Coordinates of N, CA and C in Angstrom, one line a residue:
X75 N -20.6 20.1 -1.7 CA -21.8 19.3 -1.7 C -22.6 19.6 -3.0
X76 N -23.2 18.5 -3.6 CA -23.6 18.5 -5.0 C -24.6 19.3 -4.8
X77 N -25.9 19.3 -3.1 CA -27.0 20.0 -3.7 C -26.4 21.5 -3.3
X78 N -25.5 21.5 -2.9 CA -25.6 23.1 -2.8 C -25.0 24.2 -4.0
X79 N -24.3 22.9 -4.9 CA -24.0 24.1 -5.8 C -25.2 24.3 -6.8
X80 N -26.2 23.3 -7.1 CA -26.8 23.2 -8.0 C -26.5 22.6 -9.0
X81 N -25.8 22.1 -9.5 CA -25.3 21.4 -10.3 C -25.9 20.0 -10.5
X82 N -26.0 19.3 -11.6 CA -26.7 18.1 -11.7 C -25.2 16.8 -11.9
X83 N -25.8 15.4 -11.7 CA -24.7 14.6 -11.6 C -23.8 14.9 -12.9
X84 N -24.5 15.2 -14.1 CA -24.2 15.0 -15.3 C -23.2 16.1 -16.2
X85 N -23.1 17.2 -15.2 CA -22.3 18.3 -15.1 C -20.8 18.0 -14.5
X86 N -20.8 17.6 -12.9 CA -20.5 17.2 -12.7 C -19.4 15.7 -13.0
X87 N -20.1 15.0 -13.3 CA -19.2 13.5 -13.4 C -18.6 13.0 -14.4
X88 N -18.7 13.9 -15.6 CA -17.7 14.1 -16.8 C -16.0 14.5 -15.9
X89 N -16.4 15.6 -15.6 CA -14.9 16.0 -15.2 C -14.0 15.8 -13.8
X90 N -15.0 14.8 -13.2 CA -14.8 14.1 -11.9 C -13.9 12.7 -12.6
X91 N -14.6 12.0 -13.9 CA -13.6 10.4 -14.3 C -13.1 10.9 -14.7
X92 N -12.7 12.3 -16.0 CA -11.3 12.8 -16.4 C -10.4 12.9 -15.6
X93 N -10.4 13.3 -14.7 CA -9.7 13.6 -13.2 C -9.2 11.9 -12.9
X94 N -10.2 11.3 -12.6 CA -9.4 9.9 -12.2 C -8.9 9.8 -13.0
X95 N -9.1 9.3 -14.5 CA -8.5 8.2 -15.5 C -7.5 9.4 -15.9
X96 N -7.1 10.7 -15.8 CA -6.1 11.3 -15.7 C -4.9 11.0 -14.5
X97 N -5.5 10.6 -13.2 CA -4.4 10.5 -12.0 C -4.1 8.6 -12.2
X98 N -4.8 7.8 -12.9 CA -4.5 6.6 -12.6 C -4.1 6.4 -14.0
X99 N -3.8 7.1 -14.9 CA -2.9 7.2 -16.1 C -1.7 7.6 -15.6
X100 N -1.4 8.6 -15.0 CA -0.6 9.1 -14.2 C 0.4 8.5 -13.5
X101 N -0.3 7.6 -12.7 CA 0.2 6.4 -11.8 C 0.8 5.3 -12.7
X102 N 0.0 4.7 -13.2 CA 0.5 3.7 -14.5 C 1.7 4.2 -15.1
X103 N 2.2 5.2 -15.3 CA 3.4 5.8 -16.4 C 3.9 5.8 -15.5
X104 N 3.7 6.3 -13.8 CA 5.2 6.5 -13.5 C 5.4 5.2 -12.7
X105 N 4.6 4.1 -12.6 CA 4.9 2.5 -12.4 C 5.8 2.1 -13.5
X106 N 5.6 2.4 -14.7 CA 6.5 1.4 -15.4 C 7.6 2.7 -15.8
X107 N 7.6 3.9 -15.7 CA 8.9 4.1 -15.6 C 10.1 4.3 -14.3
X108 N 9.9 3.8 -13.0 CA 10.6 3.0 -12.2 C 10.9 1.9 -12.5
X109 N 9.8 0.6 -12.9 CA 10.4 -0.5 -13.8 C 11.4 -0.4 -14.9
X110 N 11.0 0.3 -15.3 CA 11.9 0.4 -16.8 C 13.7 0.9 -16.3
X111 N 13.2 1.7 -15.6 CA 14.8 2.7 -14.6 C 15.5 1.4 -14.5
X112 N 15.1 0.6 -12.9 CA 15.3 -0.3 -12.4 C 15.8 -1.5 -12.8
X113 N 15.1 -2.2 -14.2 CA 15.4 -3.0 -15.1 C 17.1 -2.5 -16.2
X114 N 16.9 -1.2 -16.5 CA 17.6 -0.9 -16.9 C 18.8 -0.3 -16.4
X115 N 19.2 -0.4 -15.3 CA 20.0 -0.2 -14.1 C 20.4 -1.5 -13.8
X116 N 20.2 -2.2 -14.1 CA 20.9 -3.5 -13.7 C 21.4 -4.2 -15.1
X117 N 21.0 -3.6 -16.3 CA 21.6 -4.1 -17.5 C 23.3 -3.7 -17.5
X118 N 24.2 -4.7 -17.4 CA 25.8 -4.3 -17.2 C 26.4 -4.4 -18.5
X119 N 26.2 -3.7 -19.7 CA 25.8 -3.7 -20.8 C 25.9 -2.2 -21.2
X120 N 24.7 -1.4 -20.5 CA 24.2 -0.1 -21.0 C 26.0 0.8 -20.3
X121 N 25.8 1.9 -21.5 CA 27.2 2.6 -21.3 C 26.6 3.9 -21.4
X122 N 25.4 4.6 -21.5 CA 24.8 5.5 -21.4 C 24.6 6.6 -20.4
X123 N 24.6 7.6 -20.2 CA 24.8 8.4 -19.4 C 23.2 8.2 -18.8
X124 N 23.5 8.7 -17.1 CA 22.0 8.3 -16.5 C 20.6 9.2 -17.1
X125 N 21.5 10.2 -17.6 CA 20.0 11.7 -18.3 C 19.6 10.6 -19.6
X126 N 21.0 10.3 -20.3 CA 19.8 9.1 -21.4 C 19.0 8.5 -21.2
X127 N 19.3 7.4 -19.7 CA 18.5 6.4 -19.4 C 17.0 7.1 -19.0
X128 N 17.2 8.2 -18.1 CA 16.3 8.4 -17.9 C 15.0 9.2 -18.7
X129 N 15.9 10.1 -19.8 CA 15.2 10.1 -20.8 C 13.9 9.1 -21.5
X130 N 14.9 7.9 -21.9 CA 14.6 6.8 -22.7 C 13.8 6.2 -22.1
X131 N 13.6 6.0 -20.8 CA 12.5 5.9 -19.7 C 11.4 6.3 -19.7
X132 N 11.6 7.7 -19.6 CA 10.4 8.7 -19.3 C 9.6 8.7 -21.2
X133 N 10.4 8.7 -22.2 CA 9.6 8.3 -23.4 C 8.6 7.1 -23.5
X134 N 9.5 5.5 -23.2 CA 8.7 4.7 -23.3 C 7.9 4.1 -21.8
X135 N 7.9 4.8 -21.0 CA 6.7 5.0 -20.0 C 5.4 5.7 -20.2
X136 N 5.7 6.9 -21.3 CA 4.7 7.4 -21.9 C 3.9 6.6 -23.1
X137 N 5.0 6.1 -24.1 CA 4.2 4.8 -24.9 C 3.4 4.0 -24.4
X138 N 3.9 3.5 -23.4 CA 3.3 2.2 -22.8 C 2.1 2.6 -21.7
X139 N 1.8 3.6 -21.3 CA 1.3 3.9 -20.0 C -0.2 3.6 -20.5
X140 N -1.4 3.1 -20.0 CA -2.3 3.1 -20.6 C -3.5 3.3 -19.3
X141 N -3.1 3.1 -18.4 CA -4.6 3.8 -17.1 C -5.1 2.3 -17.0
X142 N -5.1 1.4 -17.6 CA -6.2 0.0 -17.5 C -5.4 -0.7 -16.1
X143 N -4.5 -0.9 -15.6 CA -3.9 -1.3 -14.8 C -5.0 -1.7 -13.3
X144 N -5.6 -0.2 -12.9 CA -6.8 -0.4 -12.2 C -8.1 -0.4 -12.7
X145 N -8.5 -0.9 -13.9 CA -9.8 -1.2 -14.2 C -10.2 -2.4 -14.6
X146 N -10.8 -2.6 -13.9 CA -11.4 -4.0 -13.9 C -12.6 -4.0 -14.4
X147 N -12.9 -5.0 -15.1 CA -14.8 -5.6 -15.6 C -15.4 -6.0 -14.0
X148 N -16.8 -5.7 -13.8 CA -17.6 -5.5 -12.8 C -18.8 -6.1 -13.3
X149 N -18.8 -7.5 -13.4 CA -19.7 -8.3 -13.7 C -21.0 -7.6 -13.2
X150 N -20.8 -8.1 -11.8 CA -22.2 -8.0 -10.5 C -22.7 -6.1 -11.0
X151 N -21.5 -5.3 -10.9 CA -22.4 -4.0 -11.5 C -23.1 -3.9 -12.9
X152 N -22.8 -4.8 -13.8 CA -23.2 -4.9 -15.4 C -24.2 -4.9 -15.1
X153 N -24.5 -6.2 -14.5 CA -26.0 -6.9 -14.3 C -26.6 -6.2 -13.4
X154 N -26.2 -5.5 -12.8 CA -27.4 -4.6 -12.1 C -28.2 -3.2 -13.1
X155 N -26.6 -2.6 -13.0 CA -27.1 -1.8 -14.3 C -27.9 -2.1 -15.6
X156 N -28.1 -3.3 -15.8 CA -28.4 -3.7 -17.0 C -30.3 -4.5 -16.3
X157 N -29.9 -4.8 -15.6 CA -31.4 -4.8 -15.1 C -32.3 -3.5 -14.7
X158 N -31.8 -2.7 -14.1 CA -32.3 -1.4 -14.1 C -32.8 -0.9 -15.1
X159 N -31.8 -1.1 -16.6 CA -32.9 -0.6 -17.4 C -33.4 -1.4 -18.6
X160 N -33.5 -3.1 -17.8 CA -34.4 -3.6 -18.7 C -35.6 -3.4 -18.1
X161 N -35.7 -3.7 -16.8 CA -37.4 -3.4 -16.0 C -37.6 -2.3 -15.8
X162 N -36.8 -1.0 -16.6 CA -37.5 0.2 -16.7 C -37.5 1.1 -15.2
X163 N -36.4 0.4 -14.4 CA -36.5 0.8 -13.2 C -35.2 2.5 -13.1
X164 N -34.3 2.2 -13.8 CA -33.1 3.3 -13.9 C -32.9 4.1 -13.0
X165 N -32.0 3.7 -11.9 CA -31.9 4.6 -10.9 C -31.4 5.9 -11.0
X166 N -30.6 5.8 -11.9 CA -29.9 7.4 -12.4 C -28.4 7.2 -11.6
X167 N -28.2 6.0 -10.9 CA -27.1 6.6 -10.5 C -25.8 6.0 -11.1
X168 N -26.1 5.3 -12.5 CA -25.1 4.8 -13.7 C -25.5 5.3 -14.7
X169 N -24.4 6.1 -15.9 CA -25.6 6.5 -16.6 C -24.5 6.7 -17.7
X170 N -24.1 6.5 -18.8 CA -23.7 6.8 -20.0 C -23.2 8.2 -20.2
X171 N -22.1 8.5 -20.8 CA -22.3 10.1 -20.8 C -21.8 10.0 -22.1
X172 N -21.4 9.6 -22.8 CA -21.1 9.8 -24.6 C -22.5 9.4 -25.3
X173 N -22.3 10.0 -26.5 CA -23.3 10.0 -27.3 C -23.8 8.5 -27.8
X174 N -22.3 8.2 -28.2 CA -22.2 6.5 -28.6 C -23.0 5.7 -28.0
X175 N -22.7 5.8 -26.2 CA -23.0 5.2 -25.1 C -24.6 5.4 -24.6
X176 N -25.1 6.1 -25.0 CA -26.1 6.6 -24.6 C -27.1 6.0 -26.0
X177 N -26.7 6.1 -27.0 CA -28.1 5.3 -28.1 C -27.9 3.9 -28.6
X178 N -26.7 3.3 -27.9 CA -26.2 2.2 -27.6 C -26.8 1.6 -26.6
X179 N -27.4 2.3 -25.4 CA -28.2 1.7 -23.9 C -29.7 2.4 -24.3
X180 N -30.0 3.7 -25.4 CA -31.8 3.4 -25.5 C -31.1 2.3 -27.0
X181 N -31.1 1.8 -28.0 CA -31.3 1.2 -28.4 C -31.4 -0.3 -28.2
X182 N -29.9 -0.7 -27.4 CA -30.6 -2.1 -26.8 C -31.4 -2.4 -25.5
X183 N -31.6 -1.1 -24.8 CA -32.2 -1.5 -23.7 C -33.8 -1.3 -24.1
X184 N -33.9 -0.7 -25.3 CA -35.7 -0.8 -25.9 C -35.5 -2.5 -26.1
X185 N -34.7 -2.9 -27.2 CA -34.9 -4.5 -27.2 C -35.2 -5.4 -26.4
X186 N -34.7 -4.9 -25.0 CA -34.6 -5.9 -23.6 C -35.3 -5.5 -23.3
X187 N -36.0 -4.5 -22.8 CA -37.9 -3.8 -22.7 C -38.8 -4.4 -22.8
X188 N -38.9 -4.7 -24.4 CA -39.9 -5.5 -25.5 C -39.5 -7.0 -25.3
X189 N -38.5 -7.4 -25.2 CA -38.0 -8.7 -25.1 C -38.5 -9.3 -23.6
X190 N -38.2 -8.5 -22.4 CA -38.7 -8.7 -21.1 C -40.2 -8.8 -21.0
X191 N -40.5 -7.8 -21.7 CA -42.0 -8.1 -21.3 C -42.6 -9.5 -22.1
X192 N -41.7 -9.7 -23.1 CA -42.9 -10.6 -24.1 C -42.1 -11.9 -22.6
X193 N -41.5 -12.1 -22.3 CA -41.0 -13.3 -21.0 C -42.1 -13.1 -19.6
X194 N -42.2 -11.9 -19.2 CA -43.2 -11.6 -18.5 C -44.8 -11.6 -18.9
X195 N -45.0 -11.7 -20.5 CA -46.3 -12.0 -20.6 C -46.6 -13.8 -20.6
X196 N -45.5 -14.4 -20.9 CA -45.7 -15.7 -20.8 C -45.7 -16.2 -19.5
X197 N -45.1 -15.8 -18.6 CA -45.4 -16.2 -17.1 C -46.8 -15.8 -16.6
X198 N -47.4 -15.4 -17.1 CA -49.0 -15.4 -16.8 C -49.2 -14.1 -16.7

């Protein structure tokens, strides 16, 4: 339980998405090296001993393996997220954790700030 250890989200949720995008890297590599096995098991061609194949497998499954397989763009979360911290509302429970990422969301989210409000001062 988060409040019992004391720990804050930001402690925390760094080494919680390493952990995923470590196991769903994971997954991705050994997806396409069954494909690759598979594919290459049916080539009547290859005269290669099976430790080659599987070798030559387990290399370019590492090449190729990249974790994106389960990530998707999340429009409806952008826009939420992205409202939260144009109206200054930020719930804390999305939140940047690289440096990049983080003066990247105060620098354009001050734009959208000043930009929102001059929209809200024209509505009366």
């Amino acid at each position: 339980d988060i409040w019992a250890t004391g720990q804050s989200i930001e402690e925390i949720r760094p080494a919680a998405q390493v952990q995923h995008f470590q196991r769903v890297w994971e997954l991705d590599r050994q997806r396409i090296y069954h494909e690759t096995l598979r594919e290459s098991l049916k080539d009547p061609h290859y005269r290669g001993s099976a430790g080659a194949l599987r070798l030559a497998a387990f290399d370019y499954s590492i090449a190729q393996a990249s974790g994106a397989v389960g990530c998707e763009l999340n429009g409806v979360s952008a826009t939420w997220f992205w409202f939260t911290v144009m109206t200054t509302i930020g719930y804390g429970n999305h939140a940047p954790v690289t440096d990049g990422g983080r003066t990247m969301i105060f620098t354009l989210g001050f734009m959208s700030v000043i930009l929102f409000g001059a929209v809200l001062s024209q509505a009366g």
